[in-house]
C-alpha cells in the first residue's frame, strides 16, 4: 500500500502503534480518523467480536477485516437458556466456519455462545486452520463426540478446548473414545473443560493426556470421573490452577487421604468446581488449599448442607468468587461476610426452585449481610423467596459499587413481605445509588414506577431483564427513553404494547437487541416497525401459525428485534415471520 | 359462539382465528387470553404527553401520531368481550394444561416446568435436571436411612416426591409420593387403590405410562425402576385394550 500524501508516519509505524490498541471501541474510533488509518486498522485487526451473529454477514466481515485471528460470535438471545426460544430458531455457525475456512487460514481462536455447530463444522475447523489454538463452545449444541474426535486428531497446536454447558451428543465410537484421538506427540494442552459431558470418559486416555501436557492449567472433569481417579490425575498435574472435580458419593477413608495428599501438592490451585453428589466428608480434603482459593463453584453440590459450607468458606479468606446453592442459608452467608473480605462475585442458586414452600432458611438477610461485610462485592445473582424494600435500600447504600445485580424472587409478583407494597422503591434505590450498574434483573411486584426510576437513574445500564412487571406502556417507554446506554433488553409477561415500542423505534437501532414474549405487542405494530426501520430485523416468533390469519391487533407470542446491516436472514424456520422485500404481507 | 357485536373486522376476515382447535395441543387459558382476549389498546391516558414528537420536521408525523391514526381503524374496540367462550368453557375433563393429546410420544417440552410457567424461575435446563435428580435421590436416601434405622438430622428439606397422576376417563387427578415406593408393584397397587372408586377393579386393565424430563411419554414397565424414578415428571394410567 502506498503512503498517503500528508501522512507523516510510514504505515509500518502506524501499524505498530495500532497493535497496542486492543479494545474494539478504541479501534473503531481510530478507524474513523482518515481513510489511511481506516485501511491500516482494518488490515491489522486481529480480534473480532460479533454480539449477534445475524447483525452482520460473514461476507461483510471478511470484506472489512481480511486478516482476523480470533473470532467470537453469539447466537440465540439470552432467554433461550430458559427454553423461551423454540428449537430450530437459528444461530447456525456453519456458514461462518465455511467462509472463515477460506478467508482466514491463520485463524487461531473461535469462541461461540448459544450457537448450533454441527460435527461437519468441527471437522472443517480442525482441517482448515493450521495454527488453531482455542475453541470455546459456551451453551452450544448440534455436535457430538465425533466432532470432538476430529478436533483432537487434527489440531496440533490446540491449547484450549472448553465445552462449557454445551449439549454434546455422545456417540459410541468403535474407533475408541474421542480423547484418545489426541496423538501421542500432542503436548500443548493448556485448558480442558468437559464438565458438561454426560457420558463416561476414557480414563486411560485422560490420564495419558494429562500426563504429557506440562502446561495444563485448567482441567474441568465431568461427573463420570470418580474421586479416587482424581488423585491420580492431580499427581500427574500438580501445576493445575483450575480444577473441576467429578462425582464423589461414597466416602472412603483411603480415597480421602489420597486426595488430601494430592491436593496439598497442588500449590497453584486457586479455582475449584464440580463436587457433584459429594459426600460431605470429602470436604476436609479440600481444607488445606482453602486459603489459596480465589474461586469456588459449589452450585452442583446438592449434598452439602449449611454447616459444612460454613466450615469450608470460613477458611477461604482470599475468595473472590463464590457460586453456591441456597443450602448455605442466611447463617452461611453471614459467615461468608465475616471471612471473605475480598469477595467480588456471589451467585446463590435455588436447590428446590419449583417447591412452593421454602426448604431452606435463606432470605433477604443473607444478601444484606454479604453486602455489609464484603466491600468489593459488585456482582450478584440471588434466588430467594422473600424480599423487602428496606433490604434493597440497605444493599444499595452498602454497595454503591455494584455493577451487576440480578435478583430472582421465585414466585412472580411477590410484594415486599413486610409492607405488602411493590418493590419499586427498593429497586429504585439500587439504580439510584449504584451509579455504575451495568446489568440488572428485576423480580417481585413492580409497577410502572420502578421503570421511571430505572429510566431516570440507570444511565450506565447496558442490560435489563424484566418479568411479570409493570402496568402499562409507560413502563417500557421509561426504559427506552431513559436508559442511554441500553444494549440488551429482554422482557417477558409484561403488559407492554405497541405505543411505547413505536414511539421509541429509533432507540432500537442503538441497541443490540430487544426480546419481548407474552406481552401485548400486536402483529400490526410489528409490521409497521419492520416497514419503517430498514436497519432492524423484526422477528415475530409464533408457534400458533401465520400471524396474518389472526387480526392484526392480536398480540404476538414472541418478538425479537435486532439491528443488522445484512438484512432479513435467510435461514428462518416456519414459525418466524419478518418483513420481506416488498413488505406487503409481512410474510417471510 | 357468536360474534355479532359490531366488529371492525380485520382486512383478512377468517373464522379460523376463533377456532379453538386451530391452536392445537398447547392452547391453555393463558394462551387464549393472548390470542383472542385483549385485542384492544391498553389505556394510554398519559402516553400522549410523553410520546416524542418529531420537532425537526413539522410536516411529518411522528411514530406516535402515525400509529394513533392508523390504530383507530384497525383495533377492535374495547367494548367487545371476545372472551365469552373462555369463561364458560364446556365441561372439560382435563385441566387446561392437559389439553395435549394423549399420544404417547408427544414431546411437549414447554409444559411442566414443574407444572409452573415456562422458563420460570430462570434457571438453565441442566440445572433444573440436577435439582430434580437431587430431589429424588435425597428422598430416596432419607427413606432408606429411615428404613435402616438411621436418623436424618433435622433438615428442613422436603423428603417427598409428589407427582401428578391421571387415570384415563377420570376427571380428578391425584398426586402420589414416589419417595414411598421402590418398585412398580407397590406403586401400581397404591395407584389402583387411589382410583379404586373410579375405575375397574382389575389392575391388569390399565397400563402405567410416565412423562420423562424431555417431555416424552414412555411405558413405565419398559425401564428399570432406577431410570424411571430419576426422570419421571408425571404419570398416567391408560386403559389397555383387550
Tab-separated table of N, CA, C and O in Angstrom, chain A residues 41-92:
chain	number	residue	atom	x	y	z
A	41	UNK	N	-5.980	0.134	9.930
A	41	UNK	CA	-6.640	-0.509	11.067
A	41	UNK	C	-7.343	-1.792	10.645
A	41	UNK	O	-7.237	-2.818	11.310
A	42	UNK	N	-8.030	-1.740	9.537
A	42	UNK	CA	-8.820	-2.925	9.181
A	42	UNK	C	-7.934	-4.097	8.765
A	42	UNK	O	-8.287	-5.252	8.982
A	43	UNK	N	-6.772	-3.771	8.189
A	43	UNK	CA	-5.870	-4.860	7.827
A	43	UNK	C	-5.180	-5.445	9.052
A	43	UNK	O	-4.707	-6.577	9.029
A	44	UNK	N	-5.123	-4.651	10.107
A	44	UNK	CA	-4.393	-5.138	11.282
A	44	UNK	C	-5.303	-5.585	12.422
A	44	UNK	O	-4.827	-6.008	13.461
A	45	UNK	N	-6.615	-5.529	12.230
A	45	UNK	CA	-7.483	-6.003	13.310
A	45	UNK	C	-7.449	-7.518	13.342
A	45	UNK	O	-7.745	-8.170	12.360
A	46	UNK	N	-7.104	-8.038	14.524
A	46	UNK	CA	-6.949	-9.485	14.649
A	46	UNK	C	-8.094	-10.115	15.429
A	46	UNK	O	-8.338	-11.306	15.339
A	47	UNK	N	-8.788	-9.313	16.224
A	47	UNK	CA	-9.784	-9.869	17.142
A	47	UNK	C	-11.128	-9.235	16.846
A	47	UNK	O	-11.249	-8.013	16.858
A	48	UNK	N	-12.117	-10.051	16.517
A	48	UNK	CA	-13.443	-9.508	16.221
A	48	UNK	C	-14.491	-10.178	17.105
A	48	UNK	O	-14.494	-11.403	17.240
A	49	UNK	N	-15.368	-9.354	17.662
A	49	UNK	CA	-16.460	-9.861	18.490
A	49	UNK	C	-17.786	-9.480	17.831
A	49	UNK	O	-18.045	-8.298	17.613
A	50	UNK	N	-18.605	-10.484	17.494
A	50	UNK	CA	-19.909	-10.204	16.900
A	50	UNK	C	-20.973	-10.623	17.908
A	50	UNK	O	-21.230	-11.811	18.087
A	51	UNK	N	-21.592	-9.643	18.560
A	51	UNK	CA	-22.520	-9.931	19.648
A	51	UNK	C	-23.822	-10.588	19.194
A	51	UNK	O	-24.489	-11.250	19.973
A	52	UNK	N	-24.155	-10.414	17.929
A	52	UNK	CA	-25.348	-11.056	17.385
A	52	UNK	C	-24.998	-11.535	15.990
A	52	UNK	O	-24.744	-10.729	15.092
A	53	UNK	N	-24.952	-12.837	15.815
A	53	UNK	CA	-24.450	-13.385	14.545
A	53	UNK	C	-25.285	-12.959	13.351
A	53	UNK	O	-24.829	-13.069	12.210
A	54	UNK	N	-26.504	-12.478	13.596
A	54	UNK	CA	-27.330	-12.034	12.469
A	54	UNK	C	-27.227	-10.533	12.216
A	54	UNK	O	-27.914	-10.008	11.348
A	55	UNK	N	-26.393	-9.849	12.992
A	55	UNK	CA	-26.257	-8.406	12.789
A	55	UNK	C	-25.373	-8.099	11.590
A	55	UNK	O	-25.396	-6.997	11.049
A	56	UNK	N	-24.584	-9.090	11.205
A	56	UNK	CA	-23.649	-8.877	10.101
A	56	UNK	C	-23.443	-10.221	9.418
A	56	UNK	O	-23.650	-11.267	10.027
A	57	UNK	N	-23.067	-10.217	8.164
A	57	UNK	CA	-22.863	-11.495	7.476
A	57	UNK	C	-21.376	-11.819	7.406
A	57	UNK	O	-20.535	-10.918	7.503
A	58	UNK	N	-21.040	-13.105	7.229
A	58	UNK	CA	-19.626	-13.455	7.083
A	58	UNK	C	-18.949	-12.660	5.964
A	58	UNK	O	-17.820	-12.192	6.113
A	59	UNK	N	-19.664	-12.484	4.864
A	59	UNK	CA	-19.069	-11.778	3.728
A	59	UNK	C	-18.688	-10.346	4.086
A	59	UNK	O	-17.604	-9.860	3.736
A	60	UNK	N	-19.597	-9.679	4.785
A	60	UNK	CA	-19.319	-8.288	5.168
A	60	UNK	C	-18.128	-8.233	6.120
A	60	UNK	O	-17.256	-7.362	6.011
A	61	UNK	N	-18.099	-9.169	7.043
A	61	UNK	CA	-16.998	-9.191	7.994
A	61	UNK	C	-15.665	-9.388	7.297
A	61	UNK	O	-14.699	-8.659	7.539
A	62	UNK	N	-15.634	-10.352	6.421
A	62	UNK	CA	-14.379	-10.688	5.744
A	62	UNK	C	-13.928	-9.550	4.845
A	62	UNK	O	-12.722	-9.267	4.722
A	63	UNK	N	-14.884	-8.893	4.253
A	63	UNK	CA	-14.533	-7.777	3.368
A	63	UNK	C	-13.851	-6.665	4.149
A	63	UNK	O	-12.864	-6.081	3.694
A	64	UNK	N	-14.390	-6.385	5.347
A	64	UNK	CA	-13.810	-5.282	6.123
A	64	UNK	C	-12.512	-5.700	6.799
A	64	UNK	O	-11.549	-4.951	6.842
A	65	UNK	N	-12.520	-6.894	7.391
A	65	UNK	CA	-11.351	-7.330	8.166
A	65	UNK	C	-10.781	-8.598	7.544
A	65	UNK	O	-11.236	-9.696	7.831
A	66	UNK	N	-9.778	-8.434	6.698
A	66	UNK	CA	-9.295	-9.575	5.922
A	66	UNK	C	-8.361	-10.520	6.666
A	66	UNK	O	-8.035	-11.580	6.145
A	67	UNK	N	-7.917	-10.144	7.840
A	67	UNK	CA	-6.929	-10.998	8.489
A	67	UNK	C	-7.229	-11.169	9.979
A	67	UNK	O	-6.437	-10.808	10.834
A	68	UNK	N	-8.347	-11.783	10.243
A	68	UNK	CA	-8.765	-11.972	11.627
A	68	UNK	C	-8.177	-13.263	12.171
A	68	UNK	O	-8.133	-14.284	11.487
A	69	UNK	N	-7.711	-13.208	13.422
A	69	UNK	CA	-7.159	-14.420	14.032
A	69	UNK	C	-8.062	-14.969	15.127
A	69	UNK	O	-7.997	-16.155	15.443
A	70	UNK	N	-8.855	-14.084	15.762
A	70	UNK	CA	-9.715	-14.517	16.872
A	70	UNK	C	-11.136	-14.054	16.599
A	70	UNK	O	-11.392	-12.858	16.471
A	71	UNK	N	-12.034	-15.004	16.508
A	71	UNK	CA	-13.421	-14.680	16.173
A	71	UNK	C	-14.335	-15.124	17.300
A	71	UNK	O	-14.273	-16.272	17.756
A	72	UNK	N	-15.187	-14.197	17.749
A	72	UNK	CA	-16.148	-14.545	18.790
A	72	UNK	C	-17.545	-14.201	18.298
A	72	UNK	O	-17.788	-13.084	17.847
A	73	UNK	N	-18.464	-15.173	18.391
A	73	UNK	CA	-19.830	-14.980	17.899
A	73	UNK	C	-20.836	-15.388	18.959
A	73	UNK	O	-20.641	-16.385	19.657
A	74	UNK	N	-21.929	-14.623	19.028
A	74	UNK	CA	-23.021	-15.040	19.899
A	74	UNK	C	-24.284	-15.210	19.062
A	74	UNK	O	-24.514	-14.439	18.118
A	75	UNK	N	-25.081	-16.172	19.406
A	75	UNK	CA	-26.225	-16.510	18.564
A	75	UNK	C	-27.577	-16.209	19.189
A	75	UNK	O	-28.083	-15.107	19.095
A	76	UNK	N	-28.145	-17.217	19.833
A	76	UNK	CA	-29.513	-17.079	20.322
A	76	UNK	C	-29.618	-16.031	21.417
A	76	UNK	O	-28.666	-15.794	22.159
A	77	UNK	N	-30.801	-15.445	21.544
A	77	UNK	CA	-30.998	-14.497	22.640
A	77	UNK	C	-30.894	-15.192	23.998
A	77	UNK	O	-31.115	-16.398	24.109
A	78	UNK	N	-30.577	-14.421	25.010
A	78	UNK	CA	-30.320	-14.956	26.338
A	78	UNK	C	-31.456	-15.823	26.865
A	78	UNK	O	-31.229	-16.848	27.516
A	79	UNK	N	-32.693	-15.446	26.585
A	79	UNK	CA	-33.833	-16.202	27.107
A	79	UNK	C	-33.925	-17.615	26.520
A	79	UNK	O	-34.741	-18.413	26.965
A	80	UNK	N	-33.072	-17.905	25.548
A	80	UNK	CA	-33.014	-19.280	25.042
A	80	UNK	C	-32.535	-20.220	26.139
A	80	UNK	O	-32.857	-21.405	26.142
A	81	UNK	N	-31.781	-19.689	27.081
A	81	UNK	CA	-31.303	-20.506	28.203
A	81	UNK	C	-32.461	-21.078	29.005
A	81	UNK	O	-32.297	-22.069	29.711
A	82	UNK	N	-33.617	-20.401	28.955
A	82	UNK	CA	-34.750	-20.826	29.772
A	82	UNK	C	-35.867	-21.376	28.897
A	82	UNK	O	-37.038	-21.277	29.228
A	83	UNK	N	-35.483	-21.928	27.762
A	83	UNK	CA	-36.442	-22.588	26.868
A	83	UNK	C	-37.493	-21.672	26.273
A	83	UNK	O	-38.555	-22.140	25.889
A	84	UNK	N	-37.215	-20.382	26.194
A	84	UNK	CA	-38.224	-19.489	25.616
A	84	UNK	C	-38.069	-19.350	24.108
A	84	UNK	O	-38.950	-18.835	23.427
A	85	UNK	N	-36.940	-19.788	23.581
A	85	UNK	CA	-36.739	-19.717	22.133
A	85	UNK	C	-36.972	-21.109	21.565
A	85	UNK	O	-36.292	-22.055	21.955
A	86	UNK	N	-37.939	-21.256	20.668
A	86	UNK	CA	-38.250	-22.599	20.159
A	86	UNK	C	-37.064	-23.233	19.453
A	86	UNK	O	-36.223	-22.539	18.870
A	87	UNK	N	-37.045	-24.544	19.499
A	87	UNK	CA	-35.987	-25.293	18.825
A	87	UNK	C	-36.009	-24.999	17.330
A	87	UNK	O	-37.052	-24.927	16.712
A	88	UNK	N	-34.845	-24.850	16.766
A	88	UNK	CA	-34.782	-24.621	15.325
A	88	UNK	C	-34.860	-23.161	14.940
A	88	UNK	O	-34.942	-22.824	13.759
A	89	UNK	N	-34.796	-22.276	15.933
A	89	UNK	CA	-34.883	-20.845	15.624
A	89	UNK	C	-33.741	-20.381	14.734
A	89	UNK	O	-33.926	-19.575	13.818
A	90	UNK	N	-32.537	-20.848	15.003
A	90	UNK	CA	-31.427	-20.390	14.173
A	90	UNK	C	-30.111	-20.428	14.914
A	90	UNK	O	-29.874	-21.292	15.737
A	91	UNK	N	-29.266	-19.452	14.625
A	91	UNK	CA	-27.914	-19.329	15.189
A	91	UNK	C	-26.999	-20.442	14.687
A	91	UNK	O	-26.278	-21.063	15.468
A	92	UNK	N	-27.049	-20.687	13.400
A	92	UNK	CA	-26.204	-21.724	12.801
A	92	UNK	C	-24.842	-21.148	12.454
A	92	UNK	O	-24.736	-20.152	11.751
